[in-house]
């Protein structure tokens, strides 16, 4: 009976049940068109410690072949720990390809990652999205519009 009360108290007080599980979607995403084809980019992240995260990039093609694309994660205030920060891929029509890189914060302010997607043929830039993060409350998370520490740049 004491165990049941302790478990109930843990959940009622926002214990383990309040910890988000799995990757979180970011506030940024992009769509690029190549002829009649569309490339959709979605970004997600999963904190693995106070100052580390895994960044996921999901690329989905629809309407036909977009050809080979390169996606590069250019960081300011992060260092890559595991996995490449540049990927060249071909996304088959109707499918999603996911790539990931583990990043560690080098500075305590607001580190950023800019994801630049270019077409291999012709080197045309298709998308550029900047994600800003902050170390807050013992974890790293994406900046919100109301975060004073994240404003101004």
Coordinates of N, CA, C and O in Angstrom, one line a residue:
X1 N 0.8 -1.2 0.0 CA 0.0 0.0 0.0 C 0.9 1.3 0.0 O 0.6 2.2 -0.7
X2 N 2.0 1.3 0.8 CA 2.8 2.4 0.8 C 3.5 2.7 -0.6 O 3.6 3.8 -1.0
X3 N 3.8 1.6 -1.3 CA 4.3 1.7 -2.7 C 3.3 2.4 -3.6 O 3.7 3.3 -4.3
X4 N 2.1 2.0 -3.5 CA 1.0 2.6 -4.4 C 0.9 4.1 -4.1 O 0.7 4.9 -5.0
X5 N 0.9 4.5 -2.8 CA 0.8 5.9 -2.4 C 2.0 6.7 -2.9 O 1.9 7.8 -3.5
X6 N 3.2 6.1 -2.8 CA 4.4 6.8 -3.3 C 4.4 7.0 -4.8 O 4.7 8.1 -5.3
X7 N 4.0 6.0 -5.6 CA 3.9 6.1 -7.0 C 2.8 7.1 -7.4 O 3.0 8.0 -8.2
X8 N 1.7 7.1 -6.7 CA 0.6 8.1 -7.0 C 1.1 9.5 -6.7 O 0.9 10.4 -7.5
X9 N 1.8 9.7 -5.6 CA 2.4 11.0 -5.3 C 3.4 11.5 -6.3 O 3.4 12.7 -6.7
X10 N 4.2 10.6 -6.8 CA 5.2 10.9 -7.8 C 4.5 11.5 -9.1 O 4.9 12.5 -9.6
X11 N 3.5 10.8 -9.5 CA 2.8 11.2 -10.7 C 2.0 12.5 -10.5 O 1.9 13.4 -11.3
X12 N 1.4 12.6 -9.3 CA 0.6 13.8 -9.0 C 1.4 15.0 -8.9 O 1.0 16.1 -9.2
X13 N 2.7 14.9 -8.5 CA 3.6 16.0 -8.3 C 4.3 16.3 -9.6 O 5.3 17.1 -9.5
X14 N 4.0 15.7 -10.7 CA 4.7 16.0 -11.9 C 6.1 15.3 -12.0 O 7.0 15.9 -12.6
X15 N 6.2 14.1 -11.4 CA 7.5 13.4 -11.5 C 7.7 12.9 -12.9 O 7.6 13.6 -13.9
X16 N 8.1 11.7 -13.0 CA 8.5 11.1 -14.2 C 7.5 11.2 -15.4 O 7.9 11.3 -16.5
X17 N 6.2 11.3 -15.0 CA 5.2 11.4 -16.1 C 5.3 12.7 -16.9 O 4.8 12.8 -18.0
X18 N 5.9 13.8 -16.3 CA 6.0 15.1 -17.0 C 7.2 15.2 -17.9 O 7.3 16.2 -18.6
X19 N 8.1 14.3 -17.9 CA 9.3 14.3 -18.7 C 8.9 13.9 -20.1 O 8.4 12.9 -20.4
X20 N 9.1 14.9 -21.1 CA 8.7 14.5 -22.5 C 9.6 13.3 -23.0 O 10.8 13.3 -22.7
X21 N 9.0 12.4 -23.7 CA 9.7 11.3 -24.2 C 9.8 11.4 -25.7 O 8.8 11.8 -26.4
X22 N 11.0 11.1 -26.3 CA 11.2 11.1 -27.7 C 11.5 12.5 -28.2 O 11.5 13.5 -27.5
X23 N 11.7 12.6 -29.5 CA 12.1 13.8 -30.1 C 10.9 14.8 -30.1 O 9.8 14.5 -30.2
X24 N 11.3 16.1 -30.0 CA 10.3 17.2 -30.0 C 10.4 17.9 -31.3 O 11.5 18.2 -31.8
X25 N 9.3 18.3 -31.9 CA 9.3 19.1 -33.1 C 9.8 20.5 -32.8 O 9.5 21.0 -31.8
X26 N 10.4 21.1 -33.8 CA 10.9 22.5 -33.6 C 9.8 23.4 -34.2 O 8.9 22.9 -34.9
X27 N 10.0 24.7 -34.0 CA 9.0 25.6 -34.6 C 9.3 25.9 -36.1 O 8.6 26.7 -36.7
X28 N 10.3 25.3 -36.6 CA 10.7 25.6 -38.0 C 10.5 24.4 -38.9 O 10.7 23.3 -38.4
X29 N 10.2 24.6 -40.1 CA 10.1 23.6 -41.2 C 10.1 24.4 -42.5 O 9.9 25.6 -42.5
X30 N 10.4 23.6 -43.6 CA 10.4 24.3 -44.9 C 9.8 23.4 -46.0 O 9.8 22.2 -45.8
X31 N 9.4 24.1 -47.0 CA 9.0 23.4 -48.2 C 9.7 24.0 -49.4 O 9.8 25.3 -49.5
X32 N 10.2 23.2 -50.3 CA 10.9 23.7 -51.5 C 10.4 23.0 -52.7 O 10.0 21.8 -52.6
X33 N 10.3 23.7 -53.8 CA 9.7 23.1 -55.0 C 10.8 23.0 -56.1 O 11.5 24.0 -56.3
X34 N 10.9 21.8 -56.7 CA 11.8 21.6 -57.8 C 10.9 21.1 -59.0 O 10.5 20.0 -59.0
X35 N 10.6 22.0 -59.9 CA 9.6 21.6 -61.0 C 8.3 21.4 -60.3 O 7.8 22.2 -59.5
X36 N 7.7 20.2 -60.6 CA 6.4 19.8 -60.0 C 6.6 19.1 -58.7 O 5.6 18.7 -58.0
X37 N 7.8 18.8 -58.3 CA 8.1 18.0 -57.1 C 8.3 19.0 -55.9 O 8.7 20.1 -56.0
X38 N 8.0 18.4 -54.7 CA 8.1 19.2 -53.4 C 9.0 18.4 -52.5 O 8.8 17.2 -52.3
X39 N 9.9 19.2 -51.8 CA 10.7 18.6 -50.8 C 10.3 19.3 -49.5 O 10.3 20.5 -49.3
X40 N 9.8 18.5 -48.5 CA 9.4 19.0 -47.2 C 10.5 18.7 -46.2 O 10.9 17.5 -46.1
X41 N 10.8 19.7 -45.4 CA 11.9 19.5 -44.3 C 11.3 19.7 -43.0 O 10.6 20.7 -42.8
X42 N 11.5 18.8 -42.1 CA 11.0 18.9 -40.7 C 12.2 18.7 -39.8 O 13.0 17.8 -40.0
X43 N 12.2 19.5 -38.7 CA 13.4 19.4 -37.8 C 12.8 19.0 -36.4 O 11.8 19.5 -36.0
X44 N 13.5 18.1 -35.8 CA 13.2 17.6 -34.4 C 14.4 17.5 -33.6 O 15.5 17.5 -34.1
X45 N 14.3 17.6 -32.3 CA 15.4 17.4 -31.4 C 15.1 16.6 -30.2 O 13.9 16.6 -29.8
X46 N 16.1 16.0 -29.6 CA 15.9 15.2 -28.3 C 17.0 15.5 -27.4 O 18.2 15.2 -27.7
X47 N 16.7 16.2 -26.3 CA 17.8 16.5 -25.3 C 18.3 15.2 -24.7 O 17.5 14.3 -24.4
X48 N 19.6 15.0 -24.6 CA 20.2 13.8 -24.0 C 20.9 14.1 -22.7 O 21.2 13.2 -22.0
X49 N 21.2 15.4 -22.5 CA 21.7 15.8 -21.2 C 21.5 17.3 -21.1 O 20.8 17.9 -22.0
X50 N 22.0 17.9 -20.1 CA 21.8 19.4 -19.9 C 22.3 20.1 -21.1 O 21.7 21.1 -21.5
X51 N 23.4 19.7 -21.7 CA 24.0 20.5 -22.7 C 24.2 19.7 -24.0 O 25.1 20.1 -24.8
X52 N 23.5 18.7 -24.2 CA 23.6 17.9 -25.5 C 22.2 17.6 -26.0 O 21.3 17.4 -25.3
X53 N 22.2 17.5 -27.3 CA 20.9 17.1 -28.0 C 21.2 16.3 -29.3 O 22.3 16.4 -29.8
X54 N 20.2 15.5 -29.7 CA 20.3 14.9 -31.0 C 19.3 15.7 -31.9 O 18.2 15.9 -31.5
X55 N 19.9 16.2 -33.0 CA 19.1 16.9 -34.0 C 18.7 16.0 -35.1 O 19.6 15.3 -35.7
X56 N 17.4 15.9 -35.4 CA 16.9 15.0 -36.5 C 16.4 15.9 -37.6 O 15.8 16.9 -37.4
X57 N 16.7 15.5 -38.9 CA 16.2 16.2 -40.1 C 15.4 15.2 -40.9 O 16.0 14.2 -41.3
X58 N 14.1 15.5 -41.1 CA 13.3 14.6 -41.9 C 13.1 15.3 -43.2 O 12.5 16.4 -43.3
X59 N 13.4 14.6 -44.3 CA 13.2 15.1 -45.7 C 12.2 14.2 -46.4 O 12.4 13.0 -46.5
X60 N 11.1 14.8 -46.9 CA 10.0 14.0 -47.6 C 9.8 14.6 -49.0 O 9.7 15.8 -49.1
X61 N 9.8 13.7 -50.0 CA 9.5 14.1 -51.3 C 8.1 13.7 -51.7 O 7.6 12.7 -51.3
X62 N 7.5 14.6 -52.5 CA 6.2 14.3 -53.1 C 6.1 14.9 -54.4 O 6.7 15.9 -54.7
X63 N 5.3 14.3 -55.3 CA 5.0 14.8 -56.6 C 6.1 14.5 -57.6 O 6.1 15.0 -58.7
X64 N 7.1 13.7 -57.2 CA 8.2 13.3 -58.2 C 9.5 13.4 -57.5 O 9.7 13.6 -56.3
X65 N 10.5 13.3 -58.4 CA 11.9 13.2 -58.0 C 12.5 14.7 -57.8 O 12.4 15.4 -58.8
X66 N 13.1 15.0 -56.7 CA 13.7 16.3 -56.5 C 15.2 16.2 -56.8 O 15.9 17.3 -56.8
X67 N 15.7 15.1 -57.1 CA 17.1 14.9 -57.3 C 17.9 14.8 -56.0 O 17.3 14.8 -54.9
X68 N 19.2 14.9 -56.1 CA 20.0 14.8 -54.9 C 20.1 16.2 -54.3 O 20.2 17.2 -54.9
X69 N 20.0 16.2 -52.9 CA 20.1 17.4 -52.1 C 21.2 17.2 -51.1 O 21.5 16.1 -50.7
X70 N 21.8 18.3 -50.7 CA 22.7 18.3 -49.5 C 22.1 19.2 -48.4 O 21.6 20.3 -48.7
X71 N 22.1 18.6 -47.2 CA 21.6 19.3 -46.1 C 22.8 19.5 -45.1 O 23.5 18.5 -44.8
X72 N 23.1 20.7 -44.7 CA 24.2 21.0 -43.9 C 23.8 21.7 -42.6 O 23.0 22.7 -42.7
X73 N 24.2 21.2 -41.4 CA 23.9 21.8 -40.2 C 25.1 22.7 -39.8 O 26.1 22.1 -39.4
X74 N 25.0 24.0 -39.9 CA 26.0 24.9 -39.6 C 25.7 25.5 -38.2 O 24.7 26.1 -38.0
X75 N 26.6 25.1 -37.2 CA 26.3 25.5 -35.8 C 27.2 26.7 -35.4 O 28.3 26.8 -35.8
X76 N 26.6 27.4 -34.4 CA 27.3 28.5 -33.8 C 27.0 28.3 -32.3 O 25.9 28.5 -31.8
X77 N 28.0 27.9 -31.5 CA 27.8 27.6 -30.1 C 27.6 26.1 -29.8 O 27.4 25.8 -28.6
X78 N 27.6 25.3 -30.8 CA 27.6 23.8 -30.6 C 28.8 23.2 -31.3 O 29.4 23.8 -32.2
X79 N 29.1 22.0 -30.8 CA 30.1 21.2 -31.5 C 29.5 19.8 -31.8 O 28.7 19.3 -31.0
X80 N 29.7 19.3 -33.0 CA 29.2 17.9 -33.3 C 29.9 16.9 -32.5 O 31.1 16.9 -32.4
X81 N 29.2 16.0 -31.9 CA 29.8 14.9 -31.1 C 29.7 13.6 -31.8 O 30.7 12.8 -31.8
X82 N 28.6 13.3 -32.5 CA 28.4 12.0 -33.1 C 27.6 12.2 -34.4 O 26.6 12.8 -34.4
X83 N 28.1 11.6 -35.5 CA 27.4 11.7 -36.8 C 27.9 12.9 -37.6 O 28.4 13.9 -37.0
X84 N 27.7 12.8 -38.9 CA 28.1 14.0 -39.7 C 27.1 15.1 -39.6 O 26.0 14.9 -39.2
X85 N 27.6 16.3 -39.9 CA 26.7 17.5 -39.9 C 26.4 17.9 -41.3 O 25.8 19.0 -41.5
X86 N 26.7 17.1 -42.3 CA 26.4 17.4 -43.7 C 26.0 16.0 -44.3 O 26.7 15.0 -44.2
X87 N 24.9 16.0 -45.0 CA 24.4 14.8 -45.7 C 24.0 15.1 -47.1 O 23.4 16.1 -47.4
X88 N 24.3 14.2 -48.0 CA 23.9 14.2 -49.4 C 22.9 13.0 -49.5 O 23.3 11.9 -49.2
X89 N 21.7 13.3 -50.0 CA 20.8 12.2 -50.1 C 19.8 12.4 -51.3 O 19.6 13.6 -51.8
X90 N 19.2 11.4 -51.7 CA 18.1 11.4 -52.7 C 16.9 10.8 -52.0 O 17.0 9.7 -51.4
X91 N 15.8 11.6 -52.0 CA 14.6 11.1 -51.3 C 13.7 10.6 -52.4 O 13.2 11.4 -53.2
X92 N 13.3 9.3 -52.3 CA 12.4 8.8 -53.3 C 11.0 9.4 -53.1 O 10.6 9.7 -52.0
X93 N 10.3 9.6 -54.2 CA 8.9 10.1 -54.2 C 8.1 9.4 -53.2 O 8.0 8.1 -53.2
X94 N 7.4 10.1 -52.3 CA 6.5 9.5 -51.4 C 7.1 8.9 -50.1 O 6.5 8.3 -49.3
X95 N 8.5 9.1 -50.0 CA 9.2 8.6 -48.8 C 9.8 9.7 -48.0 O 10.0 10.8 -48.5
X96 N 10.2 9.3 -46.8 CA 10.9 10.2 -45.9 C 12.3 9.6 -45.6 O 12.4 8.4 -45.3
X97 N 13.3 10.4 -45.7 CA 14.7 10.1 -45.2 C 15.0 10.9 -44.0 O 14.8 12.1 -44.0
X98 N 15.5 10.3 -43.0 CA 15.9 11.0 -41.7 C 17.4 10.9 -41.5 O 18.0 9.8 -41.6
X99 N 18.0 12.0 -41.1 CA 19.4 12.0 -40.7 C 19.5 12.7 -39.4 O 18.6 13.4 -38.9
X100 N 20.6 12.4 -38.6 CA 20.7 13.0 -37.3 C 22.2 13.2 -37.0 O 23.1 12.7 -37.6
X101 N 22.4 14.2 -36.0 CA 23.7 14.5 -35.5 C 23.5 14.9 -34.0 O 22.5 15.5 -33.7
X102 N 24.4 14.4 -33.2 CA 24.4 14.8 -31.8 C 25.3 16.0 -31.6 O 26.5 16.0 -32.1
X103 N 24.8 17.0 -30.9 CA 25.5 18.3 -30.7 C 25.6 18.6 -29.2 O 24.8 18.2 -28.4
X104 N 26.8 19.2 -28.9 CA 27.0 19.6 -27.5 C 27.2 21.1 -27.5 O 27.9 21.7 -28.3
X105 N 26.6 21.8 -26.5 CA 26.7 23.2 -26.3 C 28.1 23.6 -25.9 O 28.7 23.0 -25.0
X106 N 28.7 24.6 -26.6 CA 30.0 25.1 -26.2 C 29.9 26.4 -25.4 O 30.9 26.8 -24.8
X107 N 28.8 27.1 -25.6 CA 28.6 28.4 -24.9 C 27.3 28.4 -24.1 O 26.5 27.6 -24.4
X108 N 27.2 29.2 -23.1 CA 26.1 29.2 -22.2 C 24.9 30.1 -22.7 O 23.9 30.1 -22.2
X109 N 25.2 31.0 -23.7 CA 24.1 31.8 -24.2 C 23.1 31.0 -25.0 O 22.6 30.0 -24.6
X110 N 22.9 31.5 -26.2 CA 21.9 30.8 -27.1 C 22.5 30.2 -28.3 O 22.6 30.9 -29.4
X111 N 22.9 29.0 -28.3 CA 23.5 28.4 -29.5 C 22.5 28.2 -30.6 O 21.3 28.0 -30.3
X112 N 23.0 28.3 -31.8 CA 22.1 28.1 -33.0 C 22.6 27.0 -33.9 O 23.8 26.7 -33.9
X113 N 21.7 26.5 -34.7 CA 22.0 25.6 -35.8 C 21.2 26.1 -37.0 O 20.0 26.3 -37.0
X114 N 21.9 26.4 -38.1 CA 21.3 26.8 -39.4 C 21.4 25.6 -40.3 O 22.5 25.1 -40.5
X115 N 20.2 25.2 -40.8 CA 20.1 24.0 -41.7 C 20.0 24.6 -43.1 O 18.9 25.2 -43.4
X116 N 21.0 24.3 -43.9 CA 21.0 24.8 -45.3 C 20.8 23.7 -46.2 O 21.6 22.7 -46.2
X117 N 19.8 23.7 -47.1 CA 19.5 22.6 -48.0 C 19.7 23.2 -49.4 O 19.2 24.2 -49.8
X118 N 20.6 22.5 -50.2 CA 20.9 22.9 -51.5 C 20.7 21.7 -52.5 O 20.8 20.5 -52.1
X119 N 20.4 22.0 -53.7 CA 20.3 21.0 -54.7 C 21.7 20.7 -55.2 O 22.5 21.6 -55.5
X120 N 22.1 19.4 -55.3 CA 23.4 19.0 -55.8 C 23.7 19.5 -57.2 O 24.7 20.2 -57.5
X121 N 22.7 19.3 -58.1 CA 22.8 19.7 -59.4 C 22.6 21.2 -59.5 O 21.5 21.7 -59.2
X122 N 23.6 22.0 -59.8 CA 23.4 23.5 -59.9 C 23.6 24.2 -58.6 O 23.7 25.4 -58.6
X123 N 23.7 23.5 -57.5 CA 24.0 24.2 -56.2 C 23.0 25.2 -55.8 O 23.3 26.1 -55.0
X124 N 21.8 25.1 -56.2 CA 20.7 26.1 -55.9 C 20.3 25.9 -54.4 O 20.0 24.7 -54.0
X125 N 20.2 27.0 -53.6 CA 19.7 26.8 -52.3 C 18.2 26.7 -52.3 O 17.5 27.5 -52.9
X126 N 17.7 25.6 -51.6 CA 16.3 25.4 -51.6 C 15.7 25.9 -50.3 O 14.5 26.2 -50.2
X127 N 16.5 25.8 -49.2 CA 15.9 26.3 -47.9 C 17.0 26.6 -46.9 O 18.1 26.0 -47.0
X128 N 16.7 27.5 -46.0 CA 17.7 27.8 -44.9 C 16.8 28.1 -43.7 O 16.0 29.0 -43.7
X129 N 17.0 27.4 -42.6 CA 16.3 27.6 -41.4 C 17.2 27.6 -40.2 O 18.1 26.8 -40.1
X130 N 17.0 28.6 -39.3 CA 17.9 28.7 -38.1 C 17.1 28.3 -36.9 O 16.0 28.8 -36.6
X131 N 17.6 27.4 -36.1 CA 17.0 27.0 -34.8 C 17.9 27.5 -33.7 O 19.1 27.4 -33.7
X132 N 17.2 28.2 -32.7 CA 17.9 28.7 -31.6 C 17.6 27.9 -30.3 O 16.4 27.6 -30.1
X133 N 18.5 27.7 -29.5 CA 18.3 26.9 -28.3 C 18.8 27.7 -27.1 O 19.6 28.6 -27.1
X134 N 18.4 27.2 -25.9 CA 18.8 27.8 -24.6 C 18.8 26.6 -23.6 O 18.1 25.7 -23.6
X135 N 19.8 26.7 -22.7 CA 19.9 25.8 -21.5 C 19.0 26.4 -20.5 O 19.2 27.5 -20.0
X136 N 17.9 25.6 -20.1 CA 16.9 26.2 -19.2 C 16.4 25.1 -18.3 O 16.0 24.0 -18.7
X137 N 16.5 25.3 -17.0 CA 15.9 24.4 -16.0 C 16.5 23.0 -16.1 O 15.8 22.0 -16.0
X138 N 17.8 22.9 -16.3 CA 18.5 21.6 -16.3 C 18.4 20.8 -17.6 O 18.7 19.7 -17.7
X139 N 17.9 21.5 -18.7 CA 17.8 20.8 -20.0 C 18.0 21.9 -21.1 O 18.0 23.1 -20.8
X140 N 18.3 21.4 -22.3 CA 18.4 22.3 -23.4 C 17.1 22.2 -24.2 O 16.5 21.1 -24.3
X141 N 16.6 23.3 -24.6 CA 15.3 23.4 -25.4 C 15.4 24.5 -26.4 O 16.2 25.4 -26.4
X142 N 14.5 24.4 -27.4 CA 14.4 25.4 -28.4 C 13.9 26.7 -27.8 O 13.0 26.7 -26.9
X143 N 14.4 27.8 -28.2 CA 13.9 29.1 -27.8 C 12.4 29.3 -28.1 O 12.0 28.9 -29.2
X144 N 11.7 30.0 -27.2 CA 10.3 30.4 -27.5 C 10.3 31.9 -27.7 O 11.2 32.6 -27.3
X145 N 9.3 32.4 -28.4 CA 9.2 33.8 -28.6 C 9.3 34.7 -27.4 O 9.7 35.8 -27.4
X146 N 8.8 34.2 -26.2 CA 8.8 35.0 -25.0 C 10.1 34.9 -24.2 O 10.2 35.4 -23.1
X147 N 11.1 34.2 -24.7 CA 12.3 34.0 -24.0 C 13.2 35.3 -24.1 O 13.7 35.5 -25.2
X148 N 13.4 36.1 -23.1 CA 14.2 37.3 -23.2 C 15.6 37.0 -23.6 O 16.2 37.7 -24.4
X149 N 16.2 35.9 -23.1 CA 17.6 35.5 -23.4 C 17.8 35.2 -24.9 O 18.9 35.3 -25.4
X150 N 16.7 34.9 -25.6 CA 16.8 34.5 -27.0 C 16.5 35.6 -28.0 O 16.7 35.5 -29.2
X151 N 16.1 36.8 -27.5 CA 15.7 37.8 -28.4 C 17.0 38.6 -28.8 O 18.0 38.5 -28.2
X152 N 16.8 39.3 -29.9 CA 17.9 40.2 -30.4 C 18.9 39.5 -31.2 O 20.1 39.7 -31.1
X153 N 18.5 38.6 -32.2 CA 19.5 38.2 -33.1 C 19.4 36.8 -33.4 O 20.1 36.0 -33.9

